[in-house]
Amino acid sequence: PEHGIRLEAQSVSQIVDQIMAIPEGTGIMLLAPVVKKRKGEHLHLFGQLRSQGFVRARIDGIVADLDEAPELEKNKQHTIEVVVDRFRVREDIQTRLADSIETAIAVSDGVLGLAFIDGDQPERVFSARFACPECGHSIPELEPRMFSFNNPAGACQSCDGLGHKQFFDPSTIIQD
């Protein structure tokens, strides 16, 4: 955005308005991230989520039933997101959408993921705590590792934390 990002809360109604602005008929999945790139088997978490009434979770990018969750390697980093709701955008879903957003925010401590079922658009992240009130742009929860160039979470996406980009300049290539 052209203005600086102010870290302020984005209300449920603002999130509902942004989702309702998506073209009608678009398939959407609301996700509540509970584990983000953390090592462990997380067996206790699956049981806890089942007891809270959740049926599915996206584990390392794959949606799976919690009853048939894959075994996770304890020395490998995993990302687990609870599937709170799946629906197609329609005019009459605002109440259901608001309830689902509140549930996702409660489960994930303020962060909500929005994935498109058709996969034709990039995923979005909303935050009840870290969002720009002017444009609605939101960022995930700040963590110390995001400020470390030595960690993939904090490394620049374009230069991989090296501080400069490497590229070929076609005008400097000598042809044989």
Short mmCIF file of C-alpha atoms in Angstrom, two decimals:
data_model
loop_
_atom_site.label_atom_id
_atom_site.label_comp_id
_atom_site.label_asym_id
_atom_site.label_seq_id
_atom_site.Cartn_x
_atom_site.Cartn_y
_atom_site.Cartn_z
CA PRO A 1 0.00 0.00 0.00
CA GLU A 2 1.02 3.60 -0.56
CA HIS A 3 0.52 4.50 3.10
CA GLY A 4 2.19 2.90 6.09
CA ILE A 5 0.56 -0.17 7.61
CA ARG A 6 -0.96 0.60 10.98
CA LEU A 7 -1.30 -2.43 13.18
CA GLU A 8 -4.93 -2.17 14.24
CA ALA A 9 -7.71 -4.64 14.71
CA GLN A 10 -9.83 -5.55 11.71
CA SER A 11 -13.39 -6.18 12.83
CA VAL A 12 -15.50 -9.18 11.86
CA SER A 13 -17.82 -6.92 9.87
CA GLN A 14 -14.88 -5.58 7.83
CA ILE A 15 -13.75 -9.12 7.04
CA VAL A 16 -17.33 -10.11 6.09
CA ASP A 17 -17.53 -7.09 3.75
CA GLN A 18 -14.26 -8.02 2.05
CA ILE A 19 -15.33 -11.64 1.56
CA MET A 20 -18.76 -10.60 0.28
CA ALA A 21 -16.98 -8.44 -2.33
CA ILE A 22 -15.64 -11.65 -3.91
CA PRO A 23 -17.64 -12.62 -7.03
CA GLU A 24 -20.78 -14.61 -6.29
CA GLY A 25 -20.48 -18.38 -6.69
CA THR A 26 -16.77 -18.49 -5.78
CA GLY A 27 -15.93 -21.48 -3.57
CA ILE A 28 -14.18 -20.50 -0.35
CA MET A 29 -12.69 -22.33 2.61
CA LEU A 30 -12.21 -20.50 5.94
CA LEU A 31 -9.12 -21.72 7.77
CA ALA A 32 -7.94 -21.17 11.32
CA PRO A 33 -4.15 -21.63 11.49
CA VAL A 34 -3.26 -23.39 14.74
CA VAL A 35 0.28 -24.60 13.96
CA LYS A 36 2.55 -22.75 11.57
CA LYS A 37 5.86 -24.33 10.56
CA ARG A 38 6.49 -26.04 13.89
CA LYS A 39 8.13 -29.39 14.51
CA GLY A 40 6.25 -32.19 16.20
CA GLU A 41 3.67 -34.92 15.74
CA HIS A 42 0.82 -32.78 17.16
CA LEU A 43 -1.29 -35.82 18.12
CA HIS A 44 -2.83 -34.03 21.11
CA LEU A 45 -3.94 -31.19 18.84
CA PHE A 46 -5.93 -33.49 16.53
CA GLY A 47 -7.80 -34.96 19.50
CA GLN A 48 -8.46 -31.52 20.92
CA LEU A 49 -9.84 -30.26 17.60
CA ARG A 50 -12.09 -33.31 17.24
CA SER A 51 -13.45 -32.73 20.74
CA GLN A 52 -14.27 -29.13 19.77
CA GLY A 53 -16.41 -30.44 16.90
CA PHE A 54 -14.11 -29.84 13.93
CA VAL A 55 -14.09 -32.44 11.16
CA ARG A 56 -11.32 -31.41 8.75
CA ALA A 57 -7.93 -29.73 8.79
CA ARG A 58 -5.48 -28.72 6.11
CA ILE A 59 -2.22 -30.38 7.08
CA ASP A 60 0.83 -29.25 5.12
CA GLY A 61 -1.43 -28.06 2.31
CA ILE A 62 -3.62 -31.19 2.09
CA VAL A 63 -7.17 -31.24 3.44
CA ALA A 64 -7.76 -34.35 5.58
CA ASP A 65 -10.39 -35.65 7.98
CA LEU A 66 -9.24 -35.34 11.58
CA ASP A 67 -10.29 -38.97 12.19
CA GLU A 68 -7.87 -40.07 9.48
CA ALA A 69 -5.10 -37.51 10.01
CA PRO A 70 -1.73 -38.55 8.58
CA GLU A 71 1.13 -39.41 10.89
CA LEU A 72 3.49 -36.47 11.10
CA GLU A 73 7.25 -36.71 11.43
CA LYS A 74 8.27 -35.17 14.75
CA ASN A 75 11.51 -33.66 13.39
CA LYS A 76 9.88 -31.99 10.40
CA GLN A 77 8.09 -28.63 10.33
CA HIS A 78 4.33 -28.78 9.79
CA THR A 79 1.52 -26.32 9.18
CA ILE A 80 -1.94 -27.23 10.46
CA GLU A 81 -5.02 -25.16 9.67
CA VAL A 82 -8.50 -26.10 10.89
CA VAL A 83 -11.18 -25.99 8.18
CA VAL A 84 -13.85 -23.94 9.94
CA ASP A 85 -16.30 -23.65 7.02
CA ARG A 86 -16.60 -24.23 3.28
CA PHE A 87 -19.16 -22.42 1.14
CA ARG A 88 -19.89 -20.57 -2.09
CA VAL A 89 -20.27 -16.80 -1.87
CA ARG A 90 -23.96 -15.85 -1.96
CA GLU A 91 -25.94 -12.87 -0.75
CA ASP A 92 -27.70 -14.85 2.02
CA ILE A 93 -24.62 -16.19 3.87
CA GLN A 94 -23.58 -13.10 5.83
CA THR A 95 -24.79 -14.39 9.22
CA ARG A 96 -23.20 -17.81 8.72
CA LEU A 97 -20.01 -16.15 7.49
CA ALA A 98 -19.81 -13.85 10.53
CA ASP A 99 -20.29 -16.81 12.90
CA SER A 100 -17.61 -18.83 11.10
CA ILE A 101 -15.17 -15.92 11.18
CA GLU A 102 -15.70 -15.47 14.92
CA THR A 103 -15.09 -19.20 15.44
CA ALA A 104 -11.90 -19.13 13.34
CA ILE A 105 -10.58 -16.07 15.15
CA ALA A 106 -11.26 -17.70 18.53
CA VAL A 107 -9.51 -20.96 17.56
CA SER A 108 -6.46 -19.34 15.97
CA ASP A 109 -6.00 -16.42 18.36
CA GLY A 110 -6.99 -13.73 15.89
CA VAL A 111 -5.82 -14.98 12.48
CA LEU A 112 -8.05 -16.19 9.65
CA GLY A 113 -7.00 -17.81 6.39
CA LEU A 114 -9.13 -17.68 3.26
CA ALA A 115 -8.43 -20.29 0.58
CA PHE A 116 -10.19 -20.51 -2.74
CA ILE A 117 -11.50 -24.01 -3.44
CA ASP A 118 -10.99 -23.65 -7.19
CA GLY A 119 -7.39 -22.57 -6.53
CA ASP A 120 -7.46 -19.83 -9.15
CA GLN A 121 -6.69 -16.98 -6.73
CA PRO A 122 -3.96 -16.54 -4.11
CA GLU A 123 -4.89 -17.23 -0.51
CA ARG A 124 -5.59 -14.33 1.81
CA VAL A 125 -4.78 -13.79 5.46
CA PHE A 126 -6.95 -11.65 7.72
CA SER A 127 -6.06 -10.66 11.23
CA ALA A 128 -8.19 -9.35 14.04
CA ARG A 129 -5.07 -7.69 15.41
CA PHE A 130 -2.73 -6.69 12.57
CA ALA A 131 -4.51 -4.92 9.72
CA CYS A 132 -4.54 -1.61 7.89
CA PRO A 133 -7.91 0.10 8.38
CA GLU A 134 -7.67 2.15 5.14
CA CYS A 135 -7.05 -0.59 2.57
CA GLY A 136 -7.80 -3.76 4.55
CA HIS A 137 -4.32 -5.23 3.92
CA SER A 138 -3.46 -7.60 6.75
CA ILE A 139 -0.29 -9.33 7.86
CA PRO A 140 0.15 -12.48 9.95
CA GLU A 141 1.00 -12.31 13.64
CA LEU A 142 4.45 -10.85 14.26
CA GLU A 143 7.02 -13.29 15.63
CA PRO A 144 10.73 -12.80 16.41
CA ARG A 145 11.71 -15.23 13.65
CA MET A 146 10.10 -12.91 11.06
CA PHE A 147 12.88 -10.39 11.77
CA SER A 148 15.75 -12.82 11.28
CA PHE A 149 17.42 -12.98 7.88
CA ASN A 150 18.71 -16.38 8.96
CA ASN A 151 15.19 -17.87 9.10
CA PRO A 152 13.00 -18.55 6.03
CA ALA A 153 10.07 -16.83 7.78
CA GLY A 154 12.03 -13.57 7.91
CA ALA A 155 13.95 -13.76 4.66
CA CYS A 156 12.95 -11.51 1.80
CA GLN A 157 10.97 -13.49 -0.80
CA SER A 158 12.73 -11.90 -3.77
CA CYS A 159 16.36 -12.11 -2.59
CA ASP A 160 16.12 -15.04 -0.12
CA GLY A 161 17.60 -12.87 2.65
CA LEU A 162 20.82 -12.09 0.77
CA GLY A 163 20.11 -8.38 0.33
CA HIS A 164 20.42 -8.26 -3.44
CA LYS A 165 18.96 -9.98 -6.48
CA GLN A 166 20.98 -11.98 -8.96
CA PHE A 167 19.86 -11.82 -12.55
CA PHE A 168 21.19 -11.94 -16.08
CA ASP A 169 21.25 -8.70 -18.05
CA PRO A 170 20.58 -9.70 -21.69
CA SER A 171 22.47 -6.65 -22.97
CA THR A 172 25.75 -7.80 -21.37
CA ILE A 173 25.74 -11.34 -22.80
CA ILE A 174 28.34 -11.88 -25.51
CA GLN A 175 27.07 -14.05 -28.31
CA ASP A 176 29.41 -16.45 -30.08
#
